[in-house]
Amino acid sequence: VQLQASGGGVVQAGDSLRLSCAASGDTFGRHGMGWFRQAPGKEREFVAAIRWGLGSTNYADSVKGRFTISRNYAKNTVSLQMNSLKPEDTAAYYCAAGYTTYGTSRQDYDYWGQGTQVTVSS
């Protein structure tokens, strides 16, 4: 399974960005997809997740109401719409795929894409 994340960039506080993650390879049986982020000097943290089949979602409190995760079956992609961005959202964002569970922990995910950098200036 290969995951390719894209859509990062440099924006100002209050702006929006949309990240996308394309999955390829043997993706059958995927349970959930998630987005995590990692700022310099900090641990990678959960941002949002979506159950691939049912479409139910889960968000970190810090992004709830501002970020929206969605999936596209036909394109085999998962997206993260980020609105009202804040400087504290600055981080490398990683998408991940889980085949046994759907959760908020890094251990819940089996495959990871490369990071895409999001920088929010004040």
mmCIF file of C-alpha atoms in Angstrom:
data_model
loop_
_atom_site.group_PDB
_atom_site.id
_atom_site.type_symbol
_atom_site.label_atom_id
_atom_site.label_comp_id
_atom_site.label_asym_id
_atom_site.label_seq_id
_atom_site.Cartn_x
_atom_site.Cartn_y
_atom_site.Cartn_z
ATOM 1 C CA VAL A 1 0.000 0.000 0.000
ATOM 2 C CA GLN A 2 1.348 3.380 -1.002
ATOM 3 C CA LEU A 3 -0.006 6.673 0.269
ATOM 4 C CA GLN A 4 0.785 9.962 -1.434
ATOM 5 C CA ALA A 5 -0.135 13.148 0.410
ATOM 6 C CA SER A 6 -0.318 16.539 -1.252
ATOM 7 C CA GLY A 7 -1.779 20.006 -0.863
ATOM 8 C CA GLY A 8 0.404 21.588 1.776
ATOM 9 C CA GLY A 9 1.616 25.149 1.523
ATOM 10 C CA VAL A 10 2.228 28.474 3.218
ATOM 11 C CA VAL A 11 -0.859 30.453 4.188
ATOM 12 C CA GLN A 12 -1.888 33.194 6.557
ATOM 13 C CA ALA A 13 -3.942 32.761 9.696
ATOM 14 C CA GLY A 14 -7.613 32.446 8.831
ATOM 15 C CA ASP A 15 -6.968 30.949 5.400
ATOM 16 C CA SER A 16 -7.959 27.489 4.181
ATOM 17 C CA LEU A 17 -6.094 24.558 2.684
ATOM 18 C CA ARG A 18 -7.192 21.171 1.394
ATOM 19 C CA LEU A 19 -4.907 18.193 1.783
ATOM 20 C CA SER A 20 -5.364 15.065 -0.259
ATOM 21 C CA CYS A 21 -4.036 11.540 0.138
ATOM 22 C CA ALA A 22 -4.100 9.077 -2.736
ATOM 23 C CA ALA A 23 -3.918 5.377 -1.929
ATOM 24 C CA SER A 24 -2.603 2.733 -4.310
ATOM 25 C CA GLY A 25 -1.625 -0.907 -4.178
ATOM 26 C CA ASP A 26 -3.562 -3.587 -2.326
ATOM 27 C CA THR A 27 -5.994 -1.327 -0.488
ATOM 28 C CA PHE A 28 -8.789 -3.906 -0.179
ATOM 29 C CA GLY A 29 -9.950 -4.413 3.394
ATOM 30 C CA ARG A 30 -8.884 -1.027 4.636
ATOM 31 C CA HIS A 31 -10.666 -0.197 7.887
ATOM 32 C CA GLY A 32 -9.909 3.472 8.318
ATOM 33 C CA MET A 33 -7.856 6.390 7.139
ATOM 34 C CA GLY A 34 -6.384 9.084 9.306
ATOM 35 C CA TRP A 35 -4.430 12.312 9.325
ATOM 36 C CA PHE A 36 -1.729 13.065 11.852
ATOM 37 C CA ARG A 37 0.620 16.008 12.179
ATOM 38 C CA GLN A 38 4.017 16.646 13.646
ATOM 39 C CA ALA A 39 5.467 20.016 14.522
ATOM 40 C CA PRO A 40 9.229 20.485 15.057
ATOM 41 C CA GLY A 41 10.299 19.137 18.424
ATOM 42 C CA LYS A 42 6.907 17.577 19.109
ATOM 43 C CA GLU A 43 5.467 14.105 18.814
ATOM 44 C CA ARG A 44 3.193 13.132 15.974
ATOM 45 C CA GLU A 45 -0.402 13.763 17.006
ATOM 46 C CA PHE A 46 -3.799 12.662 15.820
ATOM 47 C CA VAL A 47 -5.822 15.124 13.747
ATOM 48 C CA ALA A 48 -8.752 13.299 12.151
ATOM 49 C CA ALA A 49 -9.887 9.854 11.044
ATOM 50 C CA ILE A 50 -12.624 8.349 8.921
ATOM 51 C CA ARG A 51 -13.985 4.822 8.840
ATOM 52 C CA TRP A 52 -13.637 3.779 5.238
ATOM 53 C CA GLY A 53 -16.830 1.769 5.007
ATOM 54 C CA LEU A 54 -19.306 3.658 7.183
ATOM 55 C CA GLY A 55 -17.829 7.112 6.753
ATOM 56 C CA SER A 56 -18.002 7.941 10.443
ATOM 57 C CA THR A 57 -15.427 10.473 11.561
ATOM 58 C CA ASN A 58 -13.418 11.478 14.593
ATOM 59 C CA TYR A 59 -11.466 14.667 15.271
ATOM 60 C CA ALA A 60 -8.964 15.999 17.730
ATOM 61 C CA ASP A 61 -10.480 18.674 19.940
ATOM 62 C CA SER A 62 -8.010 21.220 18.611
ATOM 63 C CA VAL A 63 -9.397 20.987 15.073
ATOM 64 C CA LYS A 64 -13.032 20.140 15.698
ATOM 65 C CA GLY A 65 -15.294 22.555 13.839
ATOM 66 C CA ARG A 66 -12.483 23.780 11.594
ATOM 67 C CA PHE A 67 -11.261 20.656 9.806
ATOM 68 C CA THR A 68 -13.298 18.137 7.828
ATOM 69 C CA ILE A 69 -12.112 14.711 6.712
ATOM 70 C CA SER A 70 -13.784 12.996 3.755
ATOM 71 C CA ARG A 71 -13.214 10.057 1.445
ATOM 72 C CA ASN A 72 -13.804 9.398 -2.227
ATOM 73 C CA TYR A 73 -14.390 5.760 -3.114
ATOM 74 C CA ALA A 74 -14.030 6.221 -6.854
ATOM 75 C CA LYS A 75 -10.699 8.017 -6.589
ATOM 76 C CA ASN A 76 -9.497 6.036 -3.576
ATOM 77 C CA THR A 77 -8.544 9.224 -1.810
ATOM 78 C CA VAL A 78 -9.046 10.853 1.556
ATOM 79 C CA SER A 79 -9.038 14.610 2.003
ATOM 80 C CA LEU A 80 -8.670 17.024 4.868
ATOM 81 C CA GLN A 81 -10.330 20.393 4.427
ATOM 82 C CA MET A 82 -8.732 22.838 6.829
ATOM 83 C CA ASN A 83 -10.476 26.147 7.483
ATOM 84 C CA SER A 84 -9.710 29.015 9.837
ATOM 85 C CA LEU A 85 -6.102 27.939 10.046
ATOM 86 C CA LYS A 86 -4.051 29.066 13.024
ATOM 87 C CA PRO A 87 -0.274 29.376 13.474
ATOM 88 C CA GLU A 88 -0.423 26.426 15.866
ATOM 89 C CA ASP A 89 -1.635 24.260 12.964
ATOM 90 C CA THR A 90 1.830 24.564 11.437
ATOM 91 C CA ALA A 91 3.239 21.057 11.034
ATOM 92 C CA ALA A 92 4.020 18.271 8.617
ATOM 93 C CA TYR A 93 0.774 16.420 7.943
ATOM 94 C CA TYR A 94 0.774 12.672 7.364
ATOM 95 C CA CYS A 95 -1.980 10.412 6.078
ATOM 96 C CA ALA A 96 -2.238 6.843 7.274
ATOM 97 C CA ALA A 97 -4.228 3.693 6.557
ATOM 98 C CA GLY A 98 -5.375 1.176 9.140
ATOM 99 C CA TYR A 99 -6.358 -2.405 8.362
ATOM 100 C CA THR A 100 -7.354 -3.715 11.756
ATOM 101 C CA THR A 101 -8.944 -0.798 13.489
ATOM 102 C CA TYR A 102 -9.945 2.837 13.210
ATOM 103 C CA GLY A 103 -8.694 5.046 15.960
ATOM 104 C CA THR A 104 -6.728 7.996 17.238
ATOM 105 C CA SER A 105 -3.445 6.295 18.053
ATOM 106 C CA ARG A 106 -0.453 5.934 15.772
ATOM 107 C CA GLN A 107 -0.481 2.238 16.590
ATOM 108 C CA ASP A 108 -3.907 1.908 14.954
ATOM 109 C CA TYR A 109 -2.401 2.504 11.503
ATOM 110 C CA ASP A 110 -0.335 0.190 9.343
ATOM 111 C CA TYR A 111 0.789 2.350 6.419
ATOM 112 C CA TRP A 112 1.958 5.935 6.274
ATOM 113 C CA GLY A 113 2.492 8.436 3.530
ATOM 114 C CA GLN A 114 5.206 11.040 3.384
ATOM 115 C CA GLY A 115 4.435 14.314 5.081
ATOM 116 C CA THR A 116 3.149 17.434 3.420
ATOM 117 C CA GLN A 117 4.151 20.683 5.096
ATOM 118 C CA VAL A 118 1.566 23.212 6.236
ATOM 119 C CA THR A 119 2.861 26.564 7.450
ATOM 120 C CA VAL A 120 0.474 29.161 8.856
ATOM 121 C CA SER A 121 1.823 32.649 9.437
ATOM 122 C CA SER A 122 0.251 35.109 11.851
#
